[in-house]
């Protein structure tokens, strides 16, 4: 009986297993089938998810498309003032000035030197001079790593290029700042290169033209940056004592420590149209004085009206205007 019982038990077990398997198969096939047939239903349930996905995807697709449309192979640049798409080649030929509204785009120091100096006459000075991390500055990233990053991205060693070249008939000492290198900030290298240029010009009796664009003194070098303000001005004072001309050109933006030192002591101070020029930023002044600032505050046009600068000169006219001034200021002297 026991055997029978066992047999029965085993058979029932087998049967049960069998039925269970069948059931499982049935259910799986059922679910499979139901999944297959209910393909429309999931479309009803997932809408939120698929809807979300399509919602999330759509803007991405459209934005990437519009980006592609805006910058097709880097041929066009959108003017921030008039929103016109300007052909890059046209922009380069026009010295980075918008052909529609005459907005002055930022221009690199090398491009600017190229636009002013007679071909193959520019001899660069102190091209290899680099900054030292005197304060062992620590922050989100170290000062040396920041310098390295900017050297790679700009191809410059620091924020100014100095040298002697011919502008028209005049051999001139030329210092041009570049905003793309750490915001054109003045550290010990900028100050030292400018001072050497000025002293060289004094020794050789050459006029000086300094073209500024800067956010001010470089905080990573602390007091050493601030000292450059006095140093450059002292060198310029000796240059002035020698009765030699210094023309300062302010471009967008020229602020803070640079504006408060060598940039504003020129015999003639010129500015590019629309350039932002000042010491502290407008927000800081507004918060400190609690007064409403007048329209156009800290623009070249505003400062021309208030007597701080002598003339606003569009970029394309800069070279002939500089030659005119140099002719005038060096009248009766031998042009280099
Ligand atoms: Zn424009």
Tab-separated table of C-alpha atoms and ligand atoms in Angstrom:
chain	number	residue	atom	x	y	z
A	1	UNK	CA	0.000	0.000	0.000
A	2	UNK	CA	2.790	2.092	0.946
A	3	UNK	CA	4.231	1.521	-2.472
A	4	UNK	CA	0.913	2.257	-4.064
A	5	UNK	CA	0.548	5.261	-1.894
A	6	UNK	CA	3.999	6.301	-2.801
A	7	UNK	CA	3.310	5.655	-6.437
A	8	UNK	CA	0.158	7.619	-6.186
A	9	UNK	CA	1.913	10.312	-4.340
A	10	UNK	CA	4.703	10.403	-6.894
A	11	UNK	CA	2.233	10.342	-9.741
A	12	UNK	CA	0.224	13.101	-8.161
A	13	UNK	CA	3.440	14.945	-7.618
A	14	UNK	CA	4.425	14.334	-11.188
A	15	UNK	CA	0.956	15.300	-12.238
A	16	UNK	CA	1.126	18.359	-10.103
A	17	UNK	CA	4.515	19.244	-11.524
A	18	UNK	CA	3.188	18.581	-14.941
A	19	UNK	CA	0.090	20.689	-14.405
A	20	UNK	CA	2.153	23.325	-12.714
A	21	UNK	CA	4.517	23.401	-15.657
A	22	UNK	CA	1.595	23.471	-17.994
A	23	UNK	CA	0.069	26.219	-15.988
A	24	UNK	CA	3.308	28.127	-15.974
A	25	UNK	CA	3.655	27.562	-19.683
A	26	UNK	CA	0.079	28.515	-20.117
A	27	UNK	CA	0.412	31.609	-18.043
A	28	UNK	CA	3.651	32.585	-19.684
A	29	UNK	CA	2.195	31.968	-23.075
A	30	UNK	CA	-0.841	33.843	-21.933
A	31	UNK	CA	1.185	36.750	-20.739
A	32	UNK	CA	3.269	36.607	-23.853
A	33	UNK	CA	0.181	36.513	-25.930
A	34	UNK	CA	-1.463	39.191	-23.939
A	35	UNK	CA	1.647	41.294	-24.241
A	36	UNK	CA	1.647	40.710	-27.916
A	37	UNK	CA	-1.984	41.507	-28.347
A	38	UNK	CA	-1.909	44.314	-25.868
A	39	UNK	CA	0.739	46.244	-27.673
A	40	UNK	CA	-1.766	48.970	-28.104
A	41	UNK	CA	-2.594	48.988	-24.406
A	42	UNK	CA	0.939	49.721	-23.261
A	43	UNK	CA	0.659	52.653	-25.536
A	44	UNK	CA	-2.136	53.813	-23.280
A	45	UNK	CA	-0.292	53.091	-20.011
A	46	UNK	CA	3.198	54.357	-20.931
A	47	UNK	CA	2.043	57.607	-22.417
A	48	UNK	CA	3.223	59.400	-19.354
A	49	UNK	CA	6.643	57.736	-19.656
A	50	UNK	CA	6.826	57.660	-23.441
A	51	UNK	CA	5.146	61.019	-23.408
A	52	UNK	CA	7.791	62.279	-21.037
A	53	UNK	CA	10.520	60.745	-23.081
A	54	UNK	CA	9.233	62.290	-26.252
A	55	UNK	CA	8.695	65.541	-24.358
A	56	UNK	CA	12.258	65.413	-23.075
A	57	UNK	CA	13.602	64.400	-26.430
A	58	UNK	CA	11.765	66.931	-28.538
A	59	UNK	CA	13.361	70.089	-27.176
A	60	UNK	CA	16.760	68.416	-27.267
A	61	UNK	CA	16.289	67.511	-30.899
A	62	UNK	CA	14.963	70.923	-31.789
A	63	UNK	CA	17.655	72.748	-29.785
A	64	UNK	CA	20.453	70.686	-31.328
A	65	UNK	CA	18.943	71.339	-34.733
A	66	UNK	CA	18.690	75.051	-34.110
A	67	UNK	CA	22.263	75.079	-32.775
A	68	UNK	CA	23.393	73.390	-35.937
A	69	UNK	CA	21.495	75.963	-37.913
A	70	UNK	CA	23.030	78.807	-35.926
A	71	UNK	CA	26.617	77.640	-36.249
A	72	UNK	CA	26.960	75.761	-39.515
A	73	UNK	CA	30.583	74.583	-39.534
A	74	UNK	CA	31.628	77.712	-37.625
A	75	UNK	CA	31.011	79.977	-40.593
A	76	UNK	CA	28.668	82.444	-38.941
A	77	UNK	CA	28.701	84.491	-35.776
A	78	UNK	CA	25.632	86.046	-34.206
A	79	UNK	CA	26.074	89.739	-33.421
A	80	UNK	CA	25.153	90.286	-29.743
A	81	UNK	CA	23.884	93.805	-30.503
A	82	UNK	CA	21.739	93.477	-33.640
A	83	UNK	CA	21.339	89.646	-33.658
A	84	UNK	CA	22.344	89.487	-37.323
A	85	UNK	CA	24.241	86.409	-38.433
A	86	UNK	CA	27.525	87.717	-39.786
A	87	UNK	CA	29.688	85.681	-42.124
A	88	UNK	CA	32.967	84.937	-40.258
A	89	UNK	CA	35.127	85.751	-43.267
A	90	UNK	CA	33.336	89.071	-43.664
A	91	UNK	CA	33.845	89.723	-39.939
A	92	UNK	CA	37.587	89.016	-40.171
A	93	UNK	CA	37.959	91.277	-43.199
A	94	UNK	CA	36.116	94.021	-41.298
A	95	UNK	CA	38.512	93.760	-38.280
A	96	UNK	CA	35.858	91.950	-36.189
A	97	UNK	CA	33.315	94.756	-36.527
A	98	UNK	CA	29.663	93.909	-37.318
A	99	UNK	CA	28.931	94.963	-40.883
A	100	UNK	CA	25.334	95.888	-39.972
A	101	UNK	CA	25.441	97.762	-36.646
A	102	UNK	CA	29.220	98.366	-36.235
A	103	UNK	CA	29.358	96.458	-32.950
A	104	UNK	CA	33.020	95.903	-32.071
A	105	UNK	CA	33.639	92.239	-31.292
A	106	UNK	CA	36.636	91.376	-29.078
A	107	UNK	CA	39.843	91.083	-31.081
A	108	UNK	CA	43.023	89.249	-30.094
A	109	UNK	CA	46.244	91.133	-29.380
A	110	UNK	CA	47.989	89.587	-32.398
A	111	UNK	CA	45.133	90.481	-34.764
A	112	UNK	CA	45.189	94.035	-33.476
A	113	UNK	CA	48.957	94.394	-33.910
A	114	UNK	CA	48.555	93.025	-37.429
A	115	UNK	CA	45.881	95.666	-38.130
A	116	UNK	CA	48.102	98.550	-36.958
A	117	UNK	CA	51.725	97.791	-37.738
A	118	UNK	CA	53.422	97.815	-41.139
A	119	UNK	CA	54.088	94.283	-42.371
A	120	UNK	CA	57.194	92.571	-40.922
A	121	UNK	CA	58.227	95.587	-38.818
A	122	UNK	CA	57.104	94.353	-35.388
A	123	UNK	CA	59.854	93.124	-33.060
A	124	UNK	CA	58.353	91.531	-29.971
A	125	UNK	CA	59.999	92.087	-26.582
A	126	UNK	CA	60.132	89.757	-23.564
A	127	UNK	CA	57.972	87.172	-25.335
A	128	UNK	CA	58.962	84.381	-22.940
A	129	UNK	CA	58.328	86.201	-19.660
A	130	UNK	CA	56.009	84.190	-17.396
A	131	UNK	CA	54.405	84.650	-13.988
A	132	UNK	CA	55.494	82.993	-10.731
A	133	UNK	CA	53.079	81.816	-8.050
A	134	UNK	CA	54.539	84.079	-5.353
A	135	UNK	CA	51.610	83.729	-2.957
A	136	UNK	CA	51.208	79.949	-3.376
A	137	UNK	CA	47.643	80.838	-4.256
A	138	UNK	CA	45.129	78.103	-3.518
A	139	UNK	CA	41.511	78.027	-4.541
A	140	UNK	CA	39.305	75.905	-6.765
A	141	UNK	CA	42.445	75.446	-8.877
A	142	UNK	CA	46.029	76.561	-8.295
A	143	UNK	CA	47.447	79.664	-9.995
A	144	UNK	CA	50.083	77.716	-11.997
A	145	UNK	CA	47.416	75.329	-13.332
A	146	UNK	CA	45.240	78.298	-14.296
A	147	UNK	CA	48.155	79.935	-16.096
A	148	UNK	CA	48.898	76.693	-17.911
A	149	UNK	CA	45.260	76.386	-19.007
A	150	UNK	CA	45.228	79.916	-20.446
A	151	UNK	CA	48.621	79.484	-22.108
A	152	UNK	CA	47.244	76.458	-23.932
A	153	UNK	CA	43.905	78.029	-24.895
A	154	UNK	CA	45.291	81.393	-26.052
A	155	UNK	CA	48.814	80.577	-27.224
A	156	UNK	CA	49.980	83.570	-25.152
A	157	UNK	CA	52.409	83.589	-22.209
A	158	UNK	CA	50.514	86.388	-20.429
A	159	UNK	CA	47.893	89.095	-21.021
A	160	UNK	CA	50.032	91.584	-22.978
A	161	UNK	CA	52.204	91.612	-26.083
A	162	UNK	CA	54.834	94.339	-26.274
A	163	UNK	CA	57.291	95.348	-28.951
A	164	UNK	CA	58.507	97.972	-31.369
A	165	UNK	CA	57.073	98.374	-34.840
A	166	UNK	CA	56.352	100.921	-37.525
A	167	UNK	CA	52.976	102.636	-37.698
A	168	UNK	CA	53.044	104.602	-40.916
A	169	UNK	CA	56.440	106.302	-40.864
A	170	UNK	CA	56.731	106.252	-37.077
A	171	UNK	CA	58.730	103.685	-35.155
A	172	UNK	CA	56.627	103.252	-32.044
A	173	UNK	CA	56.592	101.228	-28.852
A	174	UNK	CA	53.386	99.221	-28.872
A	175	UNK	CA	51.769	97.332	-25.989
A	176	UNK	CA	48.546	95.449	-26.685
A	177	UNK	CA	46.522	93.628	-24.042
A	178	UNK	CA	44.468	90.489	-24.658
A	179	UNK	CA	41.279	89.951	-22.664
A	180	UNK	CA	41.177	86.215	-23.375
A	181	UNK	CA	44.165	85.621	-21.075
A	182	UNK	CA	42.732	85.658	-17.528
A	183	UNK	CA	40.478	88.629	-18.333
A	184	UNK	CA	43.442	90.752	-19.428
A	185	UNK	CA	44.367	91.064	-15.766
A	186	UNK	CA	47.554	92.905	-14.803
A	187	UNK	CA	49.967	90.816	-12.777
A	188	UNK	CA	53.720	91.254	-12.421
A	189	UNK	CA	54.384	90.085	-16.005
A	190	UNK	CA	51.992	92.603	-17.599
A	191	UNK	CA	53.427	95.380	-15.414
A	192	UNK	CA	57.045	94.397	-16.016
A	193	UNK	CA	56.632	93.979	-19.801
A	194	UNK	CA	54.931	97.372	-20.079
A	195	UNK	CA	57.555	99.046	-17.872
A	196	UNK	CA	60.417	97.605	-19.942
A	197	UNK	CA	58.639	98.754	-23.117
A	198	UNK	CA	58.175	102.275	-21.742
A	199	UNK	CA	61.785	102.500	-20.523
A	200	UNK	CA	63.000	101.206	-23.872
A	201	UNK	CA	60.883	103.845	-25.652
A	202	UNK	CA	62.259	106.586	-23.380
A	203	UNK	CA	65.820	105.449	-24.117
A	204	UNK	CA	65.218	105.304	-27.868
A	205	UNK	CA	63.020	108.432	-27.909
A	206	UNK	CA	60.025	106.629	-29.339
A	207	UNK	CA	56.318	107.381	-28.925
A	208	UNK	CA	54.245	104.847	-26.976
A	209	UNK	CA	50.867	103.429	-27.892
A	210	UNK	CA	49.192	101.201	-25.302
A	211	UNK	CA	45.955	99.437	-26.198
A	212	UNK	CA	44.154	98.285	-23.075
A	213	UNK	CA	41.495	95.724	-22.362
A	214	UNK	CA	41.437	94.456	-18.816
A	215	UNK	CA	39.354	93.475	-15.825
A	216	UNK	CA	41.974	95.068	-13.552
A	217	UNK	CA	44.779	93.888	-11.269
A	218	UNK	CA	45.299	90.120	-11.013
A	219	UNK	CA	44.146	88.880	-7.618
A	220	UNK	CA	46.331	85.749	-7.788
A	221	UNK	CA	49.394	87.939	-7.268
A	222	UNK	CA	47.893	90.223	-4.622
A	223	UNK	CA	50.092	93.201	-3.729
A	224	UNK	CA	52.533	92.372	-6.548
A	225	UNK	CA	49.722	93.164	-9.019
A	226	UNK	CA	48.866	96.440	-7.313
A	227	UNK	CA	52.522	97.522	-7.362
A	228	UNK	CA	52.419	97.420	-11.176
A	229	UNK	CA	50.046	100.398	-11.187
A	230	UNK	CA	52.659	102.669	-9.614
A	231	UNK	CA	55.549	101.093	-11.538
A	232	UNK	CA	54.024	101.608	-15.016
A	233	UNK	CA	52.959	105.174	-14.154
A	234	UNK	CA	56.430	106.041	-12.828
A	235	UNK	CA	58.020	104.797	-16.061
A	236	UNK	CA	55.489	106.845	-18.054
A	237	UNK	CA	56.336	109.923	-15.997
A	238	UNK	CA	60.010	109.625	-17.085
A	239	UNK	CA	58.804	109.138	-20.685
A	240	UNK	CA	56.698	112.318	-20.380
A	241	UNK	CA	59.665	114.202	-18.861
A	242	UNK	CA	61.578	113.357	-22.026
A	243	UNK	CA	58.746	115.138	-23.912
A	244	UNK	CA	57.732	112.019	-25.804
A	245	UNK	CA	54.125	111.276	-26.797
A	246	UNK	CA	51.987	108.541	-25.245
A	247	UNK	CA	48.644	107.595	-26.787
A	248	UNK	CA	46.339	105.388	-24.725
A	249	UNK	CA	43.592	103.426	-26.479
A	250	UNK	CA	40.786	102.030	-24.308
A	251	UNK	CA	38.876	99.061	-25.679
A	252	UNK	CA	36.006	96.986	-24.343
A	253	UNK	CA	36.329	96.529	-21.384
A	254	UNK	CA	38.984	98.593	-19.592
A	255	UNK	CA	38.331	98.529	-15.866
A	256	UNK	CA	39.759	98.805	-12.365
A	257	UNK	CA	43.535	98.737	-11.763
A	258	UNK	CA	44.465	99.265	-15.416
A	259	UNK	CA	42.007	102.131	-15.780
A	260	UNK	CA	43.307	103.614	-12.507
A	261	UNK	CA	46.917	103.565	-13.709
A	262	UNK	CA	48.640	103.680	-17.093
A	263	UNK	CA	45.463	103.643	-19.245
A	264	UNK	CA	44.298	107.111	-18.143
A	265	UNK	CA	47.563	109.069	-18.153
A	266	UNK	CA	47.959	109.303	-21.939
A	267	UNK	CA	48.674	112.587	-23.703
A	268	UNK	CA	45.797	111.542	-25.918
A	269	UNK	CA	43.174	109.055	-24.713
A	270	UNK	CA	41.137	107.316	-27.395
A	271	UNK	CA	38.395	104.701	-27.071
A	272	UNK	CA	36.599	102.264	-29.328
A	273	UNK	CA	32.834	102.803	-29.830
A	274	UNK	CA	30.671	101.250	-27.121
A	275	UNK	CA	33.627	100.226	-24.949
A	276	UNK	CA	32.883	99.745	-21.250
A	277	UNK	CA	35.307	101.887	-19.290
A	278	UNK	CA	35.398	102.456	-15.548
A	279	UNK	CA	36.896	101.631	-12.191
A	280	UNK	CA	34.350	99.624	-10.164
A	281	UNK	CA	31.549	97.814	-11.999
A	282	UNK	CA	28.145	99.556	-12.307
A	283	UNK	CA	26.448	97.055	-9.959
A	284	UNK	CA	28.970	97.764	-7.185
A	285	UNK	CA	28.545	101.533	-7.628
A	286	UNK	CA	24.764	101.210	-7.645
A	287	UNK	CA	24.781	99.113	-4.458
A	288	UNK	CA	27.214	101.455	-2.699
A	289	UNK	CA	25.691	104.790	-3.660
A	290	UNK	CA	22.069	103.541	-3.676
A	291	UNK	CA	21.540	105.884	-6.610
A	292	UNK	CA	20.109	105.273	-10.050
A	293	UNK	CA	22.901	105.341	-12.637
A	294	UNK	CA	22.449	107.552	-15.712
A	295	UNK	CA	21.828	105.837	-19.063
A	296	UNK	CA	24.993	104.870	-20.902
A	297	UNK	CA	27.007	105.054	-17.678
A	298	UNK	CA	30.641	103.862	-18.102
A	299	UNK	CA	30.468	103.686	-21.890
A	300	UNK	CA	33.033	105.377	-24.125
A	301	UNK	CA	30.319	107.759	-25.387
A	302	UNK	CA	29.339	108.806	-21.851
A	303	UNK	CA	32.977	109.421	-20.903
A	304	UNK	CA	33.580	111.459	-24.079
A	305	UNK	CA	30.655	113.699	-23.114
A	306	UNK	CA	32.137	114.089	-19.612
A	307	UNK	CA	35.637	114.892	-20.781
A	308	UNK	CA	37.554	111.816	-19.662
A	309	UNK	CA	38.508	110.719	-23.165
A	310	UNK	CA	39.488	112.756	-26.199
A	311	UNK	CA	37.930	110.876	-29.076
A	312	UNK	CA	36.041	107.742	-30.048
A	313	UNK	CA	37.707	106.049	-32.973
A	314	UNK	CA	36.146	103.106	-34.852
A	315	UNK	CA	38.555	100.177	-35.241
A	316	UNK	CA	38.890	100.547	-39.001
A	317	UNK	CA	39.919	104.180	-38.626
A	318	UNK	CA	42.358	103.554	-35.772
A	319	UNK	CA	45.543	103.198	-37.827
A	320	UNK	CA	45.126	106.380	-39.958
A	321	UNK	CA	44.072	108.321	-36.832
A	322	UNK	CA	47.130	107.123	-34.878
A	323	UNK	CA	49.366	108.150	-37.791
A	324	UNK	CA	47.690	111.591	-37.826
A	325	UNK	CA	48.278	112.059	-34.094
A	326	UNK	CA	51.867	110.827	-34.327
A	327	UNK	CA	52.488	113.220	-37.208
A	328	UNK	CA	51.077	116.051	-35.139
A	329	UNK	CA	52.843	115.170	-31.879
A	330	UNK	CA	56.230	114.549	-33.498
A	331	UNK	CA	56.136	117.642	-35.735
A	332	UNK	CA	59.595	119.136	-35.905
A	333	UNK	CA	61.185	115.852	-34.713
A	334	UNK	CA	62.810	113.133	-36.779
A	335	UNK	CA	60.354	110.250	-37.240
A	336	UNK	CA	62.389	107.336	-35.732
B	1	LIG	ZN1	25.511	93.879	-35.334
